[in-house]
Coordinates of C-alpha atoms and ligand atoms in Angstrom, one line a residue:
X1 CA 15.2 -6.9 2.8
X2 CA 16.6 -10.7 1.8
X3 CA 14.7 -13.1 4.2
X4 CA 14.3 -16.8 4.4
X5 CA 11.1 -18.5 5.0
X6 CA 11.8 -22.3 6.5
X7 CA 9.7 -25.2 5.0
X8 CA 6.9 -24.2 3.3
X9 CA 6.9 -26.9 1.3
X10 CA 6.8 -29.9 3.6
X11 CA 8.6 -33.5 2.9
X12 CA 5.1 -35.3 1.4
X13 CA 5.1 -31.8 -0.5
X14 CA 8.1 -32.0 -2.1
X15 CA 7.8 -35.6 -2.6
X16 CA 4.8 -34.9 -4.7
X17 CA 6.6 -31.9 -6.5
X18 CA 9.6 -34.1 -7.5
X19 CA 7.3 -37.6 -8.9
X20 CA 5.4 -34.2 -11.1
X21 CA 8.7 -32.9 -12.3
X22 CA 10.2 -35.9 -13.5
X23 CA 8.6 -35.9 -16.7
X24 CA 7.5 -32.7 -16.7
X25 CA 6.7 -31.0 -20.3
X26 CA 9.5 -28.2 -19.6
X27 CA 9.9 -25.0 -22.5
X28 CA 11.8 -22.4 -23.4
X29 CA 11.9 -19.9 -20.5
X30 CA 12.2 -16.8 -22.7
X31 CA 8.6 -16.8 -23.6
X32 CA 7.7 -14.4 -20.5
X33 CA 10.6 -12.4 -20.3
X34 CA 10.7 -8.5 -20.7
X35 CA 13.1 -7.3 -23.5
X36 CA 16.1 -6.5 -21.3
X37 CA 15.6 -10.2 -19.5
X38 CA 15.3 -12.0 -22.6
X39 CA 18.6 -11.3 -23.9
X40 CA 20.6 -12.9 -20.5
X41 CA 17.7 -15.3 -19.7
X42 CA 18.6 -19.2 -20.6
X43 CA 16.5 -21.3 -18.3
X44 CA 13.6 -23.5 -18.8
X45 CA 10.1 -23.3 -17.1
X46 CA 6.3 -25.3 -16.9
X47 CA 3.9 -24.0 -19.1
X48 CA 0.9 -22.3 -16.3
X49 CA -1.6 -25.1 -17.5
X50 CA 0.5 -28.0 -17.6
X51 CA -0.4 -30.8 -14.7
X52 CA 2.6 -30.4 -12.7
X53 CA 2.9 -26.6 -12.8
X54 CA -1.4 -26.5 -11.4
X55 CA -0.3 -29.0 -8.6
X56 CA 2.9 -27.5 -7.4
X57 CA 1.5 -23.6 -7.7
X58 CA -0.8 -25.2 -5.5
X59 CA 1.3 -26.7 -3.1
X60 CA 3.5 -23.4 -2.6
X61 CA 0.3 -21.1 -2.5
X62 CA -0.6 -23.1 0.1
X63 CA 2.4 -23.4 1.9
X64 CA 2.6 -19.5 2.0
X65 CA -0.8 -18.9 3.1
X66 CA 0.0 -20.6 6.2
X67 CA 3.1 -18.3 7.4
X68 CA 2.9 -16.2 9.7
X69 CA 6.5 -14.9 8.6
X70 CA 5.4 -14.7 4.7
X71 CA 2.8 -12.5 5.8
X72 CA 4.1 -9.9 8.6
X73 CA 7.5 -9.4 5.3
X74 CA 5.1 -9.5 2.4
X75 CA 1.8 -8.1 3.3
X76 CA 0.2 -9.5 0.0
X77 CA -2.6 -8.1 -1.7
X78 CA -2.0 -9.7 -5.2
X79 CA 0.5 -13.1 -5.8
X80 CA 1.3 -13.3 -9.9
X81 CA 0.8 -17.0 -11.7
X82 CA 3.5 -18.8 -9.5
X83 CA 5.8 -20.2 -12.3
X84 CA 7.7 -23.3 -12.0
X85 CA 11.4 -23.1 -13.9
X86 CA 14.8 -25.0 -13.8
X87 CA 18.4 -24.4 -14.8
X88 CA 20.8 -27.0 -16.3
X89 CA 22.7 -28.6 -19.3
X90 CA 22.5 -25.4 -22.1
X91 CA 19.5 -23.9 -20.5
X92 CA 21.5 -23.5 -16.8
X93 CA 21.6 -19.4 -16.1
X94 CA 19.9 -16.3 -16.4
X95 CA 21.8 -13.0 -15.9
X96 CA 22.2 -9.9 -14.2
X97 CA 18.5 -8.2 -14.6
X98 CA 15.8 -6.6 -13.2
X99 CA 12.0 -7.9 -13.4
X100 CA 9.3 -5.7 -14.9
X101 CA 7.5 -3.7 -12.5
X102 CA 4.4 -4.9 -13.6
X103 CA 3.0 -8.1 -14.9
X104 CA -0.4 -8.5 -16.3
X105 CA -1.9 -11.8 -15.1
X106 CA -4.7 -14.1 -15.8
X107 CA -7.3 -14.7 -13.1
X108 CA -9.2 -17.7 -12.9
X109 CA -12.5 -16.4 -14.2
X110 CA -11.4 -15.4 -17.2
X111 CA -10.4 -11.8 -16.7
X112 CA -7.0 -10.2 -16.2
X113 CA -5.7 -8.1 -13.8
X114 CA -2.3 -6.4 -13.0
X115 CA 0.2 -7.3 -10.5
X116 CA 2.8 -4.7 -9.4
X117 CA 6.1 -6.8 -9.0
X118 CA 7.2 -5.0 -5.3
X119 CA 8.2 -8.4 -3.5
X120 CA 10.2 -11.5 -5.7
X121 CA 9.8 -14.9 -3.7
X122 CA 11.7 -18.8 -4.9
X123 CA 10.8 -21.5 -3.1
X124 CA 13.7 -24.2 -3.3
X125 CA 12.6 -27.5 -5.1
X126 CA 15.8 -29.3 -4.7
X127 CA 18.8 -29.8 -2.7
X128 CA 21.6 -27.9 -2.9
X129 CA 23.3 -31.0 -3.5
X130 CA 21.9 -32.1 -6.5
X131 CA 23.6 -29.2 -8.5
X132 CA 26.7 -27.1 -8.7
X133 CA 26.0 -23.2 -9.4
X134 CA 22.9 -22.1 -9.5
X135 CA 23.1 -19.0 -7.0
X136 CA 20.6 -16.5 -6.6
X137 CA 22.7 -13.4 -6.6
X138 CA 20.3 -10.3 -5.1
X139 CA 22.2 -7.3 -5.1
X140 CA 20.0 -3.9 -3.3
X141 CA 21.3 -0.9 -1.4
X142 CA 22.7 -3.4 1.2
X143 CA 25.2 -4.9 -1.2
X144 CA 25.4 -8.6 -2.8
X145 CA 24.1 -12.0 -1.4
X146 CA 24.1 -15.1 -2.6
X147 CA 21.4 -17.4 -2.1
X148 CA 21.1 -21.1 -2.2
X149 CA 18.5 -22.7 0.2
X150 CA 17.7 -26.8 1.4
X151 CA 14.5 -27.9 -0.5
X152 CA 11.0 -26.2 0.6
X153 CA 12.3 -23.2 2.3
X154 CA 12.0 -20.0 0.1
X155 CA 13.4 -16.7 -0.4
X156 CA 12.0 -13.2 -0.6
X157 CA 13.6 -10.1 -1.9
X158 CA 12.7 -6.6 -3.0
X159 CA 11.2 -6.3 -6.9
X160 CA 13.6 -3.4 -7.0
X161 CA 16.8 -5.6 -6.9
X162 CA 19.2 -6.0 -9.8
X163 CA 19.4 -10.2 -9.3
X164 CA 20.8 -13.2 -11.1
X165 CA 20.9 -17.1 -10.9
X166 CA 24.3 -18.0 -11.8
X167 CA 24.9 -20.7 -14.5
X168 CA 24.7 -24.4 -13.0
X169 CA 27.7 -26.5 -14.3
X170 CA 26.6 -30.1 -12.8
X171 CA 22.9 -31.7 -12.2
X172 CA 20.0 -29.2 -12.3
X173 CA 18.3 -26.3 -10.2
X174 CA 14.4 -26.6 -10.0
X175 CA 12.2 -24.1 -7.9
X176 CA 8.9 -22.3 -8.0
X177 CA 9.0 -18.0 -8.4
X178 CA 6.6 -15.5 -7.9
X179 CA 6.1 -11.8 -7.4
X180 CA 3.7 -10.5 -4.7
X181 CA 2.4 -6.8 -4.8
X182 CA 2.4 -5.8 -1.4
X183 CA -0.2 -3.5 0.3
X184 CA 2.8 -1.4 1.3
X185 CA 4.6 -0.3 -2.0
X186 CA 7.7 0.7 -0.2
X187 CA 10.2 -1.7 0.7
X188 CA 11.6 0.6 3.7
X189 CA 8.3 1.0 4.9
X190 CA 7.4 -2.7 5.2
X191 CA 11.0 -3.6 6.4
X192 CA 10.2 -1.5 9.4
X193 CA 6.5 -3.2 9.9
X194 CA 8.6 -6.1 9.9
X195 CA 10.7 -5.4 12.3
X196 CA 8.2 -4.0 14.7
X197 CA 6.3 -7.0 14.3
X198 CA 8.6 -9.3 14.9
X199 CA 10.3 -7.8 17.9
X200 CA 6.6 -7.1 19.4
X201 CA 6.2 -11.3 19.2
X202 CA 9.8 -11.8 21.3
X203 CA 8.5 -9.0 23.5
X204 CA 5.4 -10.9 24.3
X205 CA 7.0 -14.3 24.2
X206 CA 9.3 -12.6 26.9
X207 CA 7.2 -11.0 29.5
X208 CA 3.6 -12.1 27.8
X209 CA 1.0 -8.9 27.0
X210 CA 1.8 -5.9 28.9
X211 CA 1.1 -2.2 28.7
X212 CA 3.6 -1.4 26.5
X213 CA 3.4 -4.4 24.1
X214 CA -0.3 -3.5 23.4
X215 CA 0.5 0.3 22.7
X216 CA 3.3 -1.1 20.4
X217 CA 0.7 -3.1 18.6
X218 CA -1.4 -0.3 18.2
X219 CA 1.4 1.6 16.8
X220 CA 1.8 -1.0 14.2
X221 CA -1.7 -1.3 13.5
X222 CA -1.8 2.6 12.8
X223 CA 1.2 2.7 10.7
X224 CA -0.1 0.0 8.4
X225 CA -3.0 1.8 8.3
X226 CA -1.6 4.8 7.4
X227 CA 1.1 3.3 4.8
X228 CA -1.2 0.6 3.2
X229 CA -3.5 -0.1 0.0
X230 CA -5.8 -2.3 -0.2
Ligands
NI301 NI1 14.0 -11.9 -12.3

């Protein structure tokens, strides 16, 4: 499942993200790639402890915390390091690949833990306008769909996808990426809790709580309960 998740960065946010970027200490995006990724991967990214990378991880953590949306299609149990990368000039692509399934992170007390790579999530820095390119090319057993969102909304898509961001040939692409391992492993399974969700809130925006609607929400419940780790 490809959905879009509307502003969750807000305009003081992304204010604040583009004054950090401007002279941000960018690197060499290779350093975290998986063998296969590092031989079509050319962009750049923030190193995790720089200033600007801390504040904007932040920012997006934040911003995701508070949907409702991010929640009902992710159902996260563990969010990976959000990292912070951007495309232009030489560094300007990264080709067809698919991410490692899992990612062993660092937690703030020290220790590490793993992170199982089942949902992929950008949140758009900049415009489309400020850049030519730069497509995020998901392609699952749905077929192939390019992405390219306003600044502050954000995109989720299955771990499991074959995906791209196609070279940008003018100005550059900045947004913030991270991989969620969802209490439901399977992306068919939490597609459907999706769904039911979501067509359970119209229900009840509709005709308010009724018999059905609360049998419906007990079916959800049960499902999840039967279908998640925790
Ligand atoms: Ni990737």
């Amino acid at each position: 499942m490809l959905l879009t998740l509307p502003n969750i960065l807000s305009p003081d946010d992304l204010a604040r993200a583009r004054a950090l970027l401007a002279d941000a200490p960018w690197q060499d995006g290779r350093e975290s790639a998986g063998p296969q990724a590092r031989t079509v991967k050319n962009n750049q990214q923030l190193p995790h402890d720089s200033a600007a990378a801390t504040a904007i991880r932040q920012m997006v953590l934040g911003g995701l915390n508070r949907s409702a949306l991010f929640f009902s299609a992710a159902l996260p149990m563990r969010i990976f390091t959000p990292r912070i990368n951007r495309y232009g000039g030489e560094t300007n692509t990264y080709g067809n690949h698919v991410d490692n399934a899992i990612r062993l992170k660092a937690t703030d007390g020290g220790a590490t833990e793993y992170v199982r790579t089942d949902v992929s999530c950008t949140v758009f820095l900049n415009d489309p306008d400020d850049y030519e390119g730069g497509e995020l090319t998901v392609s699952d057993t749905y077929g192939t769909r390019g992405v390219k969102l306003p600044a502050g909304h954000a995109v989720l898509y299955p771990g499991t996808s074959l995906h791209q961001v196609t070279p940008v040939t003018r100005g550059h692409r900045m947004a913030c990426f991270l991989w969620v391992q969802s209490m439901v492993r399977s992306d068919e399974q939490r597609r459907l809790l999706y769904e039911l969700d979501m067509n359970l809130l119209a229900l009840r925006q509709r005709h308010g709580e009724t018999a059905e609607t609360t049998a419906l929400t007990g079916t959800y419940h049960n499902l999840l309960r039967m279908w998640a780790e925790t």
